[in-house]
Coordinates of C-alpha atoms in Angstrom, one line a residue:
X189 CA 0.0 0.0 0.0
X190 CA 1.1 3.5 -0.6
X191 CA 1.9 5.6 2.4
X192 CA 0.9 9.2 2.6
X193 CA 3.8 11.6 2.5
X194 CA 2.1 14.4 4.5
X195 CA 1.7 13.9 8.3
X196 CA -1.7 12.7 9.4
X197 CA -3.1 14.6 12.4
X198 CA -4.9 11.6 13.9
X199 CA -3.0 8.4 14.8
X200 CA -6.1 6.2 14.4
X201 CA -6.5 7.2 10.8
X202 CA -2.8 6.4 10.1
X203 CA -3.2 3.0 11.7
X204 CA -6.6 2.2 10.1
X205 CA -5.1 0.2 7.2
X206 CA -3.4 -2.1 9.7
X207 CA -6.5 -2.8 11.8
X208 CA -8.1 -6.2 11.5
X209 CA -11.1 -7.2 13.5
X210 CA -11.1 -10.5 15.4
X211 CA -14.9 -10.6 15.5
X212 CA -16.3 -13.0 13.0
X213 CA -19.7 -12.2 11.5
X214 CA -22.6 -14.5 12.5
X215 CA -23.2 -17.5 10.3
X216 CA -25.8 -17.0 7.6
X217 CA -29.3 -18.5 8.2
X218 CA -30.2 -21.4 6.1
X219 CA -33.1 -20.7 3.8
X220 CA -36.4 -22.4 4.8
X221 CA -38.2 -24.7 2.4
X222 CA -40.8 -22.0 1.7
X223 CA -38.0 -19.5 0.7
X224 CA -36.5 -22.1 -1.6
X225 CA -39.8 -22.9 -3.2
X226 CA -40.6 -19.2 -3.6
X227 CA -37.3 -18.6 -5.4
X228 CA -38.0 -21.6 -7.7
X229 CA -41.5 -20.4 -8.4
X230 CA -40.3 -16.9 -9.2
X231 CA -37.6 -18.3 -11.5
X232 CA -40.0 -20.5 -13.3
X233 CA -42.5 -17.7 -13.8
X234 CA -39.8 -15.5 -15.3
X235 CA -38.6 -18.3 -17.7
X236 CA -42.2 -19.1 -18.6
X237 CA -42.8 -15.5 -19.4
X238 CA -39.8 -15.3 -21.7
X239 CA -40.7 -18.5 -23.5
X240 CA -44.3 -17.4 -23.9
X241 CA -43.2 -14.0 -25.3
X242 CA -41.0 -15.9 -27.8
X243 CA -43.8 -18.3 -28.8
X244 CA -46.3 -15.4 -29.3
X245 CA -43.7 -13.1 -30.9
X246 CA -42.1 -15.5 -33.4
X247 CA -45.0 -15.4 -36.0
X248 CA -44.8 -11.6 -36.0
X249 CA -41.1 -11.7 -36.7
X250 CA -41.2 -14.3 -39.5
X251 CA -41.0 -13.2 -43.1
X252 CA -43.8 -14.2 -45.3
X253 CA -42.7 -16.3 -48.3
X254 CA -45.7 -15.3 -50.4
X255 CA -43.8 -14.3 -53.5
X256 CA -45.4 -11.4 -55.3
X257 CA -48.8 -11.5 -53.8
X258 CA -50.0 -8.3 -52.1
X259 CA -52.8 -8.1 -49.5
X260 CA -55.7 -5.9 -50.1
X261 CA -58.2 -4.9 -47.4
X262 CA -61.9 -5.8 -47.6
X263 CA -62.7 -2.1 -47.8
X264 CA -61.0 -1.8 -51.1
X265 CA -63.0 -4.7 -52.5
X266 CA -66.4 -3.4 -51.4
X267 CA -66.3 -0.2 -53.6

């Protein structure tokens, strides 16, 4: 680590980079069965939404292979 060249007025700031705590954080709680099931359900819902949007959106993205035919509206035929 780089040391400061100017003097530091407070000793505890100068020693702060050397300080290491001997207090360990508490262990993480294990997730309950309900929490795990909720995470799976949320993940499945998101995946199902993405798959559904692809299934519904693919026909709109496909290019028609109808050669030179053009579509005319019914309003044009009724005149």
